XYZ file of N, CA and C in Angstrom:
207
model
N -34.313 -92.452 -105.477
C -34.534 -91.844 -104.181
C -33.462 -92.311 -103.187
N -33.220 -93.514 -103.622
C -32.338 -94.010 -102.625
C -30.767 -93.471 -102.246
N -30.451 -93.234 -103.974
C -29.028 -93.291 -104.167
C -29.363 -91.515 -103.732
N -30.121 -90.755 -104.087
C -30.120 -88.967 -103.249
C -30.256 -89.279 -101.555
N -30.732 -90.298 -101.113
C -30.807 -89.989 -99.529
C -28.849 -90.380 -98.977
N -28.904 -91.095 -99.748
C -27.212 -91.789 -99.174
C -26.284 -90.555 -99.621
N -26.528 -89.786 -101.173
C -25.538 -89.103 -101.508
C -25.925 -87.901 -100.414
N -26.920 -87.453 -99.900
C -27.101 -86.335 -99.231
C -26.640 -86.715 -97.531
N -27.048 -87.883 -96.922
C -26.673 -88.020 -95.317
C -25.836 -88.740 -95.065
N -24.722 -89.736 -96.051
C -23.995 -90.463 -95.860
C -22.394 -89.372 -95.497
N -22.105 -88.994 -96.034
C -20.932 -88.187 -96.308
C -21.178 -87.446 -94.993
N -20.104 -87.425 -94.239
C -19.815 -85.824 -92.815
C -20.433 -86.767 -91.970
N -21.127 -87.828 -91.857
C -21.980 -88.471 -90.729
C -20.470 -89.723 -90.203
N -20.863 -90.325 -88.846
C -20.326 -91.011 -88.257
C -19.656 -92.188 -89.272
N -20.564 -93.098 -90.503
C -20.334 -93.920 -90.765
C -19.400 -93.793 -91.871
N -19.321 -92.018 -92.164
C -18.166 -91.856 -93.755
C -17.301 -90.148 -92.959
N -16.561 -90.374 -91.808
C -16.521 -89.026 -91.498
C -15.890 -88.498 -92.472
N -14.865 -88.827 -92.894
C -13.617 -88.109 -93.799
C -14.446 -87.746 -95.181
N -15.281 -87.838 -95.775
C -16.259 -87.547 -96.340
C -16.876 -86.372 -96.826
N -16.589 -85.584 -97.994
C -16.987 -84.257 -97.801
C -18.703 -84.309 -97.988
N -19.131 -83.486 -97.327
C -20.633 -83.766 -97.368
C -20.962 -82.822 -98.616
N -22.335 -83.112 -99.569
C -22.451 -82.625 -100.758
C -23.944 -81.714 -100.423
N -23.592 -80.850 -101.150
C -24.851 -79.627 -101.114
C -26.359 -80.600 -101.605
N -27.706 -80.212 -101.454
C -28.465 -80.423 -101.803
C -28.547 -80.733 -103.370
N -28.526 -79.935 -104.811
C -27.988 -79.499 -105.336
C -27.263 -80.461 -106.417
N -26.058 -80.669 -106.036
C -24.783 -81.635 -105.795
C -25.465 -83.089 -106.169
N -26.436 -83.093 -104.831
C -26.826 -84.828 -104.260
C -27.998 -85.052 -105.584
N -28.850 -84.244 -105.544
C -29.907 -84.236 -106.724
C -29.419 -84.378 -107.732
N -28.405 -84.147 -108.584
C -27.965 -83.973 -109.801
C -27.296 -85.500 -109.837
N -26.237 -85.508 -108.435
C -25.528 -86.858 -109.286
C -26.541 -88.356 -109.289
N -27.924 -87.840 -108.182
C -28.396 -88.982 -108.322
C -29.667 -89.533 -109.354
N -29.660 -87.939 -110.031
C -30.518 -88.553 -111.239
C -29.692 -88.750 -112.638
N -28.286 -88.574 -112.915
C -27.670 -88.795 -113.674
C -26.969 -90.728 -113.590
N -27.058 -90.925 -112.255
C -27.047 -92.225 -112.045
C -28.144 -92.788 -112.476
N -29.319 -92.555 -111.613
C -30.251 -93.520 -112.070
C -29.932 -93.655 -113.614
N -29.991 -92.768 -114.163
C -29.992 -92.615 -115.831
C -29.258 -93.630 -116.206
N -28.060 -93.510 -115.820
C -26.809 -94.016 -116.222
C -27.081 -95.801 -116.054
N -27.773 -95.959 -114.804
C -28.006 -97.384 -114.006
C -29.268 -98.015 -115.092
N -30.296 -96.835 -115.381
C -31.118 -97.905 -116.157
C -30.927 -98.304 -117.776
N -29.959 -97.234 -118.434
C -29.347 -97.186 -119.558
C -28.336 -98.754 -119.449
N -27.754 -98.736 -118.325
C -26.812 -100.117 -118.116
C -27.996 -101.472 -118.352
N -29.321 -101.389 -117.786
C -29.709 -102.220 -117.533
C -30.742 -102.793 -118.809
N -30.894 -101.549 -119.626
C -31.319 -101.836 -120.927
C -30.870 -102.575 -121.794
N -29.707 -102.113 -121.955
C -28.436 -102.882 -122.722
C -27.772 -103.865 -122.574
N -27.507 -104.040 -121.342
C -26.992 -105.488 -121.040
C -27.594 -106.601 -121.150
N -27.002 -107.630 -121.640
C -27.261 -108.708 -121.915
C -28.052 -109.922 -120.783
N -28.950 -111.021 -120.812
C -29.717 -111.736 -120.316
C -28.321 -111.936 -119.025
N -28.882 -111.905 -117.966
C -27.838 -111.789 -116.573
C -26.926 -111.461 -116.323
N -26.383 -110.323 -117.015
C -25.247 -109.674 -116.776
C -25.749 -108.066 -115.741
N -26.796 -108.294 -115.941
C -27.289 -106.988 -115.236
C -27.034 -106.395 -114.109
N -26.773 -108.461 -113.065
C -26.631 -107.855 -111.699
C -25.618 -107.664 -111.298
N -24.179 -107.209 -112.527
C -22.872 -107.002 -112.457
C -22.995 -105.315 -113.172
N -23.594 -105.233 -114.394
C -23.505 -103.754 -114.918
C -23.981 -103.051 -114.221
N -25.282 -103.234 -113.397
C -25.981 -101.871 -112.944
C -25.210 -101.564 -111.561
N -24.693 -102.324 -111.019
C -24.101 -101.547 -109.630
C -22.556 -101.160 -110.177
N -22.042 -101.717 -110.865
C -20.412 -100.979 -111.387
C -20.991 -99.536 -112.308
N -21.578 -99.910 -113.372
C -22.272 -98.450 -113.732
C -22.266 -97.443 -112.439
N -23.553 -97.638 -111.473
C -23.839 -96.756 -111.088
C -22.376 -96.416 -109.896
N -21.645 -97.131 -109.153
C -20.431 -96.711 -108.857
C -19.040 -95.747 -109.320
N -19.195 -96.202 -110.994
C -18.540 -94.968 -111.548
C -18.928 -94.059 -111.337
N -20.507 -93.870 -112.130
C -20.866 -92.571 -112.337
C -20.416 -92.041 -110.961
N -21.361 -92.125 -109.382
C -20.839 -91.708 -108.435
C -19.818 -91.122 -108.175
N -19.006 -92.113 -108.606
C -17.225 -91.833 -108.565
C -16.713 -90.717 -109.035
N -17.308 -91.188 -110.260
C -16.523 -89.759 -111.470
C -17.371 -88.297 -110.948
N -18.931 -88.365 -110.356
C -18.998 -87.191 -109.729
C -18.427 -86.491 -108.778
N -17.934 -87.704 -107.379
C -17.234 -87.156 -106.522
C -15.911 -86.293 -106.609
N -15.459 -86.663 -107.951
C -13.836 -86.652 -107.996
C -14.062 -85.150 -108.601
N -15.504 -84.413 -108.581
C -15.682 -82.925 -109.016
C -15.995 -82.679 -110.419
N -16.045 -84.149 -111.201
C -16.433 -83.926 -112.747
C -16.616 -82.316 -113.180
């Protein structure tokens, strides 16, 4: 929920202007392919490495959506 409220009001707002803002759509998709992606990281990884995989995980994915995958 979290990572759809940021991908939907963060972008075009004061704090990210240059930012293209993402359709409804857009925001829904990349943020349940993250979660996915974030809890798949967190399955797999090893006893405390987690609180390094799950936020670089979920930053790619992000990433690689923004860049128009």
């Amino acid at each position: 929920v979290v990572i759809f409220l940021v991908l939907l009001l963060l972008p075009g707002s004061s704090l990210s202007p240059l930012a293209t803002p993402l359709s409804l759509g857009w925001a829904l998709l990349t943020a349940v392919v993250t979660a996915t992606f974030a809890t798949l990281a967190e399955a797999v990884s090893p006893h405390g490495t987690d609180n390094l995989s799950v936020p670089l995980t979920a930053a790619g994915v992000v990433w690689i959506f923004m860049q128009g995958f």
